[in-house]
Short mmCIF file of C-alpha atoms and ligand atoms in Angstrom, two decimals:
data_model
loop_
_atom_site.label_atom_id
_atom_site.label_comp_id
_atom_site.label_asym_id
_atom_site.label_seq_id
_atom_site.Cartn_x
_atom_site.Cartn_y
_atom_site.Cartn_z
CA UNK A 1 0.00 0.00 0.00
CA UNK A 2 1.25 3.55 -0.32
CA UNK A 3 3.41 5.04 1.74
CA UNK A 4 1.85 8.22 1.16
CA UNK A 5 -0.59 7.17 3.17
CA UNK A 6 0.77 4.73 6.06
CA UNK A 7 -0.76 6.08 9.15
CA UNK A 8 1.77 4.67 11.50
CA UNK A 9 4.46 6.33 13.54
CA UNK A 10 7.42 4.35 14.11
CA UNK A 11 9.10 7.54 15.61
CA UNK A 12 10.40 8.48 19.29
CA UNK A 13 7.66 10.44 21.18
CA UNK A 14 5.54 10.57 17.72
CA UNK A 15 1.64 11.41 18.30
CA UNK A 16 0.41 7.81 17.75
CA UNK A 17 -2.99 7.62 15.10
CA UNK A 18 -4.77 5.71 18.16
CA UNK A 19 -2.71 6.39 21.67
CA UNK A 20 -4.12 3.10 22.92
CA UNK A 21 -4.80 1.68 26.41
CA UNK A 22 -3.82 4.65 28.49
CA UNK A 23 -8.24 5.82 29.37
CA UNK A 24 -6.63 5.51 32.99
CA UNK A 25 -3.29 7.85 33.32
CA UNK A 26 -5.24 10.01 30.96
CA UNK A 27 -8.72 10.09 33.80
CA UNK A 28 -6.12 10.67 36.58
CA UNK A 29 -4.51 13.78 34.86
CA UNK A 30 -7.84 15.32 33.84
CA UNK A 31 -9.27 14.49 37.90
CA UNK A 32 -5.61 15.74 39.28
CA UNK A 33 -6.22 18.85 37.01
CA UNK A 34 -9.78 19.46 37.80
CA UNK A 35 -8.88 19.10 42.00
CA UNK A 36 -6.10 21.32 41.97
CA UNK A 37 -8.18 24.32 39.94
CA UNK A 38 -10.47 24.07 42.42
CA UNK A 39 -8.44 23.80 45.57
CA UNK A 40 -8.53 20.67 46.75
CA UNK A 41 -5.14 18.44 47.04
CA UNK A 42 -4.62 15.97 44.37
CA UNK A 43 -1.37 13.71 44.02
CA UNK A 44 0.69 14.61 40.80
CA UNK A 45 1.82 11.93 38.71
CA UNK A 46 5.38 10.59 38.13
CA UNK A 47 4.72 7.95 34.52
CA UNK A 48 7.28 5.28 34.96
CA UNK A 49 7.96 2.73 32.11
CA UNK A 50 10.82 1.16 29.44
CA UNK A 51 12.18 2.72 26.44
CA UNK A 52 9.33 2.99 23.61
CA UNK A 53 6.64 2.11 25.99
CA UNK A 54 4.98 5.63 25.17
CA UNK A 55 5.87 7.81 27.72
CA UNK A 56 6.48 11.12 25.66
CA UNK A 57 3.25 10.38 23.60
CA UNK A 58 1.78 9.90 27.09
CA UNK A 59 3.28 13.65 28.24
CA UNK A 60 2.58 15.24 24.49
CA UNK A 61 -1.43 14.06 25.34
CA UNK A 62 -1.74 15.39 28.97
CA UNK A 63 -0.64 18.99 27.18
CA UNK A 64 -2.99 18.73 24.68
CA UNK A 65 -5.31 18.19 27.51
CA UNK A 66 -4.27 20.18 30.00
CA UNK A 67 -4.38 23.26 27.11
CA UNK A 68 -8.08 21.93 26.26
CA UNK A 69 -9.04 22.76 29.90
CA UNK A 70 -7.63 26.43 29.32
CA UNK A 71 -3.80 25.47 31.82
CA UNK A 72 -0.84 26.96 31.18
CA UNK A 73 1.82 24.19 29.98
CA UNK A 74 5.63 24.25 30.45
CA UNK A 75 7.27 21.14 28.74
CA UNK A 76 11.04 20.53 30.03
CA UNK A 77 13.01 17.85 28.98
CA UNK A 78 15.61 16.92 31.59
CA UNK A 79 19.06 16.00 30.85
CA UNK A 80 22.21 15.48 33.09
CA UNK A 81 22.31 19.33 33.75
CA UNK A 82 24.10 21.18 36.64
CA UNK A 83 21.82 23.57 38.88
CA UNK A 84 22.40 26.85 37.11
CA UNK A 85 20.87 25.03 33.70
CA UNK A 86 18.46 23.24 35.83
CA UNK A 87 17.86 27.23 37.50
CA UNK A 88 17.55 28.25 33.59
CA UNK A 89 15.34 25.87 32.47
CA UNK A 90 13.00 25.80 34.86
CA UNK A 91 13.18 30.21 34.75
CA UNK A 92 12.84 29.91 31.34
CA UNK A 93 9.88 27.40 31.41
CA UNK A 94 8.11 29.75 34.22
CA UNK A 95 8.55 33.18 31.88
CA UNK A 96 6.72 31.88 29.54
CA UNK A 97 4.02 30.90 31.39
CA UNK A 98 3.47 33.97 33.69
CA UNK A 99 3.21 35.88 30.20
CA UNK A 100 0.73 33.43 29.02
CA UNK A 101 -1.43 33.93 31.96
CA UNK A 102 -1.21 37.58 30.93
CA UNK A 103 0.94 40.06 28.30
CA UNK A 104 3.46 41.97 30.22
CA UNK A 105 1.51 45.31 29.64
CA UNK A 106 -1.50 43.75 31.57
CA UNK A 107 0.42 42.85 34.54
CA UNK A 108 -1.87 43.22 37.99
CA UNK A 109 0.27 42.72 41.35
CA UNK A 110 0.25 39.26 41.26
CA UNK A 111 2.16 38.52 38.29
CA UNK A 112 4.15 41.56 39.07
CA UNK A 113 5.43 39.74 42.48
CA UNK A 114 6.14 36.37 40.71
CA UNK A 115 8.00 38.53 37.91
CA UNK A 116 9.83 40.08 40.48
CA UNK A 117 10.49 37.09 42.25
CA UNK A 118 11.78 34.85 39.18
CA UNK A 119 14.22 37.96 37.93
CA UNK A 120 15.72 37.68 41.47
CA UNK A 121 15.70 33.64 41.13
CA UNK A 122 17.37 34.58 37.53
CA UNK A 123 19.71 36.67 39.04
CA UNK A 124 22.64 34.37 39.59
CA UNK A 125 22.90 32.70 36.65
CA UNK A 126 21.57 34.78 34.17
CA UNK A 127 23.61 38.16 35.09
CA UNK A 128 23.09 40.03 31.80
CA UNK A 129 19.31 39.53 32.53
CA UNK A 130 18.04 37.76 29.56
CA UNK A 131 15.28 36.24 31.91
CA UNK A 132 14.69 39.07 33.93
CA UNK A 133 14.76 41.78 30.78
CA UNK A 134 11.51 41.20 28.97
CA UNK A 135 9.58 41.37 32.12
CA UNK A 136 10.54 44.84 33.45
CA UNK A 137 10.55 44.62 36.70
CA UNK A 138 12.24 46.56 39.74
CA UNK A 139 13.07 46.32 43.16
CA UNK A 140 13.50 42.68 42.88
CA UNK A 141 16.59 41.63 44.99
CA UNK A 142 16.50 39.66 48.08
CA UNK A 143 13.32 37.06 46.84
CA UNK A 144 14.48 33.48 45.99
CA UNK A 145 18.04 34.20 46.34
CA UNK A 146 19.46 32.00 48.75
CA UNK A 147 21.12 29.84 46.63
CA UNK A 148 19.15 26.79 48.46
CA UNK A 149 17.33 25.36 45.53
CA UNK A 150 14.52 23.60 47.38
CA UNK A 151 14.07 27.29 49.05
CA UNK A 152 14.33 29.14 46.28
CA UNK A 153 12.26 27.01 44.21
CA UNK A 154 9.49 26.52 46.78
CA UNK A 155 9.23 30.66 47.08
CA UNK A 156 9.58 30.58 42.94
CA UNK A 157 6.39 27.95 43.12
CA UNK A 158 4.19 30.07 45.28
CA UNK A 159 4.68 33.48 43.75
CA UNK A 160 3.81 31.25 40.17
CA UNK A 161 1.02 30.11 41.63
CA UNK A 162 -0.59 32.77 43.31
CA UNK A 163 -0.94 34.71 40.12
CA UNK A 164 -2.39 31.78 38.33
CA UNK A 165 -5.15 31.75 40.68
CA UNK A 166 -5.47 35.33 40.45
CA UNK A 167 -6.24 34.98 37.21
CA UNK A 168 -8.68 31.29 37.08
CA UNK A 169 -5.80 29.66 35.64
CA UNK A 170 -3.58 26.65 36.29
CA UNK A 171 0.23 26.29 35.14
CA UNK A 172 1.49 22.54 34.64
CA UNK A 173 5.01 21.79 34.13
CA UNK A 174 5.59 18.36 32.10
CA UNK A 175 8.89 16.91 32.82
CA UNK A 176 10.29 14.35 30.60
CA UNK A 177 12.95 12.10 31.04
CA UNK A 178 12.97 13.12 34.68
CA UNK A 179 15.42 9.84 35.70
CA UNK A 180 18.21 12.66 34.52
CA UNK A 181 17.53 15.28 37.42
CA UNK A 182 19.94 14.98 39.69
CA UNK A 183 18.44 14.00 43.43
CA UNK A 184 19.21 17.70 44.83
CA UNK A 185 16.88 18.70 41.82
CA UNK A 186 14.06 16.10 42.28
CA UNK A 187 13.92 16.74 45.58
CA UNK A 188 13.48 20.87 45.29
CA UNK A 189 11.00 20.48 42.72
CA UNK A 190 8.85 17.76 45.30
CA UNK A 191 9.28 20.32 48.06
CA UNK A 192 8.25 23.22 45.96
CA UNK A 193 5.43 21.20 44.94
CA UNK A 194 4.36 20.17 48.95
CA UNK A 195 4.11 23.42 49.68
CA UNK A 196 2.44 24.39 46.65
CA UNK A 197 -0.23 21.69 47.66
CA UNK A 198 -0.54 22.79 50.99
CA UNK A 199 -1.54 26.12 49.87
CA UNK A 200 -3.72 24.69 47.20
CA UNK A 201 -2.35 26.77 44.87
CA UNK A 202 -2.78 25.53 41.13
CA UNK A 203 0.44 24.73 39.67
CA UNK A 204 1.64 21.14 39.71
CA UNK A 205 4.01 18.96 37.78
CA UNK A 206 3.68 15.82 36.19
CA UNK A 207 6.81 13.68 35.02
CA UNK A 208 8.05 10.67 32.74
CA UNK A 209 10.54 8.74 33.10
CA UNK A 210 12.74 5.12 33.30
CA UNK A 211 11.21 3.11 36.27
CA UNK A 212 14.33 3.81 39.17
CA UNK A 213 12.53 7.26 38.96
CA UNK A 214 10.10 5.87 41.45
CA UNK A 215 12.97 4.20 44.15
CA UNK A 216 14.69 7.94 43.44
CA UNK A 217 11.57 10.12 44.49
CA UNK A 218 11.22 8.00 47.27
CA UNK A 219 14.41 8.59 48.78
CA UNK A 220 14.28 11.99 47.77
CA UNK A 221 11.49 12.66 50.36
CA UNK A 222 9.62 10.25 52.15
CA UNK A 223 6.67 12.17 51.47
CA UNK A 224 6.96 12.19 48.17
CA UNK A 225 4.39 9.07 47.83
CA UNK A 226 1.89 11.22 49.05
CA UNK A 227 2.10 13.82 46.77
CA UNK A 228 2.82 11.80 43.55
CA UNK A 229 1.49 8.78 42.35
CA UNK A 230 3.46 6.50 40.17
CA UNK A 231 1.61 5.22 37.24
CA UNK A 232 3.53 2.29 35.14
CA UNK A 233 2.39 1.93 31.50
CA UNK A 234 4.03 -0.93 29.66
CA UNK A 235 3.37 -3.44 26.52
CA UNK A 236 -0.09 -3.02 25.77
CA UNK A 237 -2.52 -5.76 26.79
CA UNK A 238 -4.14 -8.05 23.44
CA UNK A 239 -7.43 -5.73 23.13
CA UNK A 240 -5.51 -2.54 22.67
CA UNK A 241 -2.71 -3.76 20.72
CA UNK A 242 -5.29 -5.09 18.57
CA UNK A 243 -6.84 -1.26 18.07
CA UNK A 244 -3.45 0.09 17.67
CA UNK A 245 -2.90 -1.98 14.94
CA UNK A 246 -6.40 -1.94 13.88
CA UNK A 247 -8.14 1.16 13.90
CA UNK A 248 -5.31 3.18 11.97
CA UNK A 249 -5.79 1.14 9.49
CA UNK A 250 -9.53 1.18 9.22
CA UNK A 251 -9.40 5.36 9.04
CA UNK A 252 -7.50 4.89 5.78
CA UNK A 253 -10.03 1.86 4.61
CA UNK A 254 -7.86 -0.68 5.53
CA UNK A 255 -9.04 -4.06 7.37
CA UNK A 256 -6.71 -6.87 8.85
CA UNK A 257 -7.65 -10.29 9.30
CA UNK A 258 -7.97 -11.88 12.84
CA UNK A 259 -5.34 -14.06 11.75
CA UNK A 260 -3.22 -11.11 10.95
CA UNK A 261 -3.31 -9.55 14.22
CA UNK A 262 -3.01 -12.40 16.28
CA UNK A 263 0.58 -12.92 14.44
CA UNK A 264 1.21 -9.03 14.87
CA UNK A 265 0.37 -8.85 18.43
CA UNK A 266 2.61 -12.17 18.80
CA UNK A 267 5.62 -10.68 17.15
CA UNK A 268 5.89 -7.25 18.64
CA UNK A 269 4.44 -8.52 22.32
CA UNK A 270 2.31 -5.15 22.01
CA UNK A 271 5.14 -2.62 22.64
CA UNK A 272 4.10 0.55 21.35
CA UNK A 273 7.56 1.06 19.15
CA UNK A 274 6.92 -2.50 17.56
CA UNK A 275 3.77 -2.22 17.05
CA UNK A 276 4.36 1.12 15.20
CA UNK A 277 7.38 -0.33 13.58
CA UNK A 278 5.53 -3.53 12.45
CA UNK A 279 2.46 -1.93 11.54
CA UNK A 280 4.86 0.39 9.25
CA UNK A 281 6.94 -2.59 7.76
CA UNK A 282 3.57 -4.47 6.89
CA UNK A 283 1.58 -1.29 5.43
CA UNK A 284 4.27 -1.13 3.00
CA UNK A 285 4.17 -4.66 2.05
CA UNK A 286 0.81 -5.35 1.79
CA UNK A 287 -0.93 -5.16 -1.95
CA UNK A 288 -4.32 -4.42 -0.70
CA UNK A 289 -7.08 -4.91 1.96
CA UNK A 290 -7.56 -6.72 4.37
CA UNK A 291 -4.05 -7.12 5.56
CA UNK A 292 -3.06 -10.98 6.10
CA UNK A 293 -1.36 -13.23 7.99
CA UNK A 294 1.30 -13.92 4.83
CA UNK A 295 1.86 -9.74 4.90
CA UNK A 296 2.33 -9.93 8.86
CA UNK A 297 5.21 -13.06 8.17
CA UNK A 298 6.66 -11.46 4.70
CA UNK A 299 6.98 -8.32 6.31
CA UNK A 300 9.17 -9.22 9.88
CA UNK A 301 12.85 -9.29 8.31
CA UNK A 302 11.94 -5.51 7.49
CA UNK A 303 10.72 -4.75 11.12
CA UNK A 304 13.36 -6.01 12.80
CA UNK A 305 15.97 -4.17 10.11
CA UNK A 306 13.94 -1.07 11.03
CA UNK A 307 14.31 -1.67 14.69
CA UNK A 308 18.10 -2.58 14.95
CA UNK A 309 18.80 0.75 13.15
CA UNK A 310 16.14 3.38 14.70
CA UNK A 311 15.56 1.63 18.23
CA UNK A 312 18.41 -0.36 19.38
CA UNK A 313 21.73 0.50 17.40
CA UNK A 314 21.39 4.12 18.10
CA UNK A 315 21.94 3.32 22.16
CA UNK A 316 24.69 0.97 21.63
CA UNK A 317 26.52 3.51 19.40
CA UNK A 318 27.06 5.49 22.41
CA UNK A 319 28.53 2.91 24.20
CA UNK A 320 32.66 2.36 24.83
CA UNK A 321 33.81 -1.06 23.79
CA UNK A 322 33.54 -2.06 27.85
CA UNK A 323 30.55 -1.11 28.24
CA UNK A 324 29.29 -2.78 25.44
CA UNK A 325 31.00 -6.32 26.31
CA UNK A 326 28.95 -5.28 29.69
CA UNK A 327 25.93 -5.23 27.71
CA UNK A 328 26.77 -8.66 25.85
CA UNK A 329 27.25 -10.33 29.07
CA UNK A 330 24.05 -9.71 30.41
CA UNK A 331 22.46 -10.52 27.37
CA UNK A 332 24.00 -13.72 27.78
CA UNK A 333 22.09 -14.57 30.85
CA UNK A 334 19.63 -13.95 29.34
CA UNK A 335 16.56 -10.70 29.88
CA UNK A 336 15.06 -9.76 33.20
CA UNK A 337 17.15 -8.24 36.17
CA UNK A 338 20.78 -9.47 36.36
CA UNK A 339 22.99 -9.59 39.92
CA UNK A 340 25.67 -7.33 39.08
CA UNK A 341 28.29 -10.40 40.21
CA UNK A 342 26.36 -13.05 37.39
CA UNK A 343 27.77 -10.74 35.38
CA UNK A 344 31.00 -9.90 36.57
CA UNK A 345 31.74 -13.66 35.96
CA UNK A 346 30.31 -13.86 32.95
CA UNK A 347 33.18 -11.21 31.87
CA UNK A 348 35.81 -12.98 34.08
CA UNK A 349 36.09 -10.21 36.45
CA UNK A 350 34.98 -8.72 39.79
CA UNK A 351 32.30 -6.83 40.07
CA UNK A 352 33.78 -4.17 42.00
CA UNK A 353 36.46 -3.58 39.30
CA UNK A 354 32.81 -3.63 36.67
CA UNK A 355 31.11 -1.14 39.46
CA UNK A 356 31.90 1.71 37.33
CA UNK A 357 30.77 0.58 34.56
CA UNK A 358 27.84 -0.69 35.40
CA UNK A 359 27.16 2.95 37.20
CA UNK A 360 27.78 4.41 33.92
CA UNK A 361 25.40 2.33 31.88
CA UNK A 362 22.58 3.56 34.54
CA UNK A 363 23.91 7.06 34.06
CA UNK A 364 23.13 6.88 30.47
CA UNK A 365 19.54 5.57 30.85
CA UNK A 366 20.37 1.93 29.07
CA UNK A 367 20.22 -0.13 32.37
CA UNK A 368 18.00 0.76 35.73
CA UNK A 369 17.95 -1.33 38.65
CA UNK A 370 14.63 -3.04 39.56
CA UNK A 371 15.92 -3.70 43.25
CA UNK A 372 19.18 -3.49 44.94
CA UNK A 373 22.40 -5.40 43.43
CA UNK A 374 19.88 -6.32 40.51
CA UNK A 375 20.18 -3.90 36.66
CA UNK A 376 17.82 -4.76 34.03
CA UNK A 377 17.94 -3.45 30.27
CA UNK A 378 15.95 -0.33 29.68
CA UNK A 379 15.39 -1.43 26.33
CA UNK A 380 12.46 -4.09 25.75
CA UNK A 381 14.24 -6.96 23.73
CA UNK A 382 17.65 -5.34 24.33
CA UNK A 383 19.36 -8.40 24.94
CA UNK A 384 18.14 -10.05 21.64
CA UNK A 385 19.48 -7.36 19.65
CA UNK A 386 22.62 -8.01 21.36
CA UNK A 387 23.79 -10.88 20.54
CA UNK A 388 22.72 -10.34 16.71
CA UNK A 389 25.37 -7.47 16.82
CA UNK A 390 27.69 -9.00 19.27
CA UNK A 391 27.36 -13.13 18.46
CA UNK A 392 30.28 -13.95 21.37
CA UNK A 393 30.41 -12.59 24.94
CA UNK A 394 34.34 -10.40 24.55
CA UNK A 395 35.89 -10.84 28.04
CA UNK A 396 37.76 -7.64 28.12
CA UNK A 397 41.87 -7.51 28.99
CA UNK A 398 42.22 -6.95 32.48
CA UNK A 399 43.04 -3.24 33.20
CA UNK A 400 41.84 -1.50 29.82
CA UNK A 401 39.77 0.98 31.74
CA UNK A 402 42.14 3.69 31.51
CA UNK A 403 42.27 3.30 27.63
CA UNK A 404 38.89 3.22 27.09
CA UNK A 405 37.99 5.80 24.47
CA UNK A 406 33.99 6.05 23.10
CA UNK A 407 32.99 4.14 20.18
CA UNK A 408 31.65 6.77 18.22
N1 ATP B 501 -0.56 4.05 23.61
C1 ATP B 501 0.03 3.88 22.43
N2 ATP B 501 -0.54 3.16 21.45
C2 ATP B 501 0.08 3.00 20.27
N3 ATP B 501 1.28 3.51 19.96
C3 ATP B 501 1.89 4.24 20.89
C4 ATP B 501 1.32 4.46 22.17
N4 ATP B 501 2.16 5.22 22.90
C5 ATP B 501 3.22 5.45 22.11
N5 ATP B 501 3.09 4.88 20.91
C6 ATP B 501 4.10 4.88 19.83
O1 ATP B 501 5.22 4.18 20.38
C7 ATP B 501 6.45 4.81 20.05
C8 ATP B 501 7.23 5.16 21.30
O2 ATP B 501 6.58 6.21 22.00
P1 ATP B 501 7.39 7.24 22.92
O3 ATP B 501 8.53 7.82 22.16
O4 ATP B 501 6.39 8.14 23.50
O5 ATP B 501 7.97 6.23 24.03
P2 ATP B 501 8.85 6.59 25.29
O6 ATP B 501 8.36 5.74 26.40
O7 ATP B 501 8.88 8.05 25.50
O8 ATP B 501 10.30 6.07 24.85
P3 ATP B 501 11.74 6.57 25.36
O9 ATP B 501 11.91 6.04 26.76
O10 ATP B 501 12.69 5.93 24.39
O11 ATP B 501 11.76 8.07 25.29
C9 ATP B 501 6.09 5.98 19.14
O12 ATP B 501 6.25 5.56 17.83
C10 ATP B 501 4.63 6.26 19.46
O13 ATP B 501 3.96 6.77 18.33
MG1 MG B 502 10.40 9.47 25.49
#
């Protein structure tokens, strides 16, 4: 069929044709947003899941949403930043909403305050005043300046908040990839966020990320599970894999057969990615409607090319030839969490001298840790792919770390 007209996204954080499964993140964001505009505590949301399960799509719909019901939205993607581009981002993030709530030459005393508060938040980090410029204010010095981020954030909150209620509206900030904040940061932000509770102010924050994001929260503040709640959204479950292979179809007149989708569903184990990737690779394929079985089989040598070089090659590129035997040797034993010493034998070494490595790997968002002494792929079928590019297990030479140098 044409490609003109293949309504599947096989693309990181693309706006799926049919976001399936996800009625009940999406009914808690619309009930956390409805509590908070009218005062009454709700718990935020923290979206834990895998690579490709849909967590950006998840984020790019709760704007959409939240924009629907007339809130302000700030969309930050984290990334291993230091505090004065955490400061920045965040500043930047918050400008732009306070002059969404209102243009600058409408300002009333509340957004005034909270302008004057986030130029003296700016201050440090942003000398010249690119943050502080557009908004004009004076007499700004001595708010949010203590150089304690969970302080200054928390004061940086309020003032934000205030003004939105001043003015009927709510201000959502949409964190992705928050597993990259560093604790100090995750921990401001949840204590700016307690208090902005306990005032029932209405500005919240909702956030995506890999699943240690929940253990990380939690021993950022032991509060935190009361003010968050951490949804996990995975592989879809047979009915909805079966619309989100299905119904984009039908909206360009195109049917599958039962048989079909059973094999779809069996090959892609109703991951979002794969089932965008396979629905892609057999759309292609296919001569005409209804899509069959023989389309589903002719067309998996192409999904799994597609895969290897948009899903799975892209992270291992990034990887430094010990880190990468790493990865080899726990796709040796095989997927599902890994003790960090089954592996250090696998590679004939201790696992204190393959600590650092195996810290790194985490760093870079490839592995997480499930539970303690335990590191799983982040990547659904990661190990697979693995040993198709790596076919033996490479026990490194004892003592390379020092000339390690990246890949790329
Ligand atoms: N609920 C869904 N139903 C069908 N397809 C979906 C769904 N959610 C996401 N997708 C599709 O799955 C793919 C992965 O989505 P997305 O990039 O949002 O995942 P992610 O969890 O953010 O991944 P990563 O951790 O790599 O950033 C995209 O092609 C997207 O269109
Ligand atoms: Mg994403």
């Amino acid at each position: 069929m044409k490609r003109i007209d293949d309504p599947y996204t096989p693309n990181a954080g693309a706006k799926p044709p049919v976001l399936a499964g996800r009625e009940a993140e999406m009914d808690e964001f619309e009930i956390l947003l409805a509590r908070s505009m009218k005062g009454r505590p709700a718990r935020s949301m923290i979206v834990t899941g895998l690579r490709g399960v849909g967590k950006t799509a998840l984020l790019n719909e709760f704007r959409e949403r939240a924009e629907h019901a007339n809130w302000v939205t700030i969309e930050l993607e984290a990334s291993k930043h230091d505090d004065s581009l955490f400061r920045r981002q965040i500043s930047l993030g918050l400008r732009t909403a306070l002059l969404r709530i209102s243009p600058r030459a409408k300002w009333d005393e509340w957004l005034e305050k909270a302008g004057r508060v986030l130029s003296s938040f700016s201050l440090t980090f942003d000398p010249d005043g690119t943050i502080s410029a557009g908004l004009d204010v004076s007499d700004f010095h001595g708010l949010a300046d203590s150089q304690i981020l969970s302080h200054d954030l928390t004061e940086l909150f309020v003032s934000v908040g205030e003004a939105a209620r001043a003015h009927k509206r709510g201000v959502v900030l949409l964190i992705d990839e928050i597993q990259f904040l560093e604790q100090t940061q995750l921990e401001s932000l949840i204590m700016a966020i307690h208090k902005t509770v306990q005032r029932a102010l209405p500005i919240t924050l909702v956030g995506a990320g890999l699943p240690q994001i929940a253990e990380l929260a939690g021993d950022a503040k032991s509060y935190s599970e009361r003010l968050f709640t951490f949804p996990k959204i995975g592989s879809l479950g047979e009915a909805d894999a079966r619309k989100a292979f299905a119904d984009p179809a039908l909206s360009e007149g195109v049917g599958w057969n039962e048989d079909a989708l059973s094999r779809a569903i069996e090959v892609t184990e109703g991951y979002p990615y794969f089932i965008q990737e396979l629905g892609s690779a057999v759309w292609g394929g296919a001569e005409k409607s209804p899509i069959r079985r023989e389309d589903v089989e002719q067309s998996i040598e192409l999904f799994e090319f597609g895969l290897d070089e948009s899903f799975f090659r892209v992270r291992l590129d990034r990887a430094t030839p010990l880190q990468a035997a790493y990865l080899r040797a726990m796709a040796e034993l095989g997927p599902g969490p890994q003790k960090a010493n089954a592996v250090a034998e696998v590679l004939q070494r201790s696992s204190r001298s393959l600590g650092p490595t195996r810290s790194e790997l985490i760093n870079m968002g490839l592995l997480y840790t499930p539970a303690h002494g335990y590191a799983e792929f982040t990547v659904p079928h990661f190990d697979r792919f693995m040993i198709r590019e790596m076919p033996h297990v490479l026990v490194p030479e004892k003592r390379t770390r020092k000339k390690e140098k990246r890949a790329d």
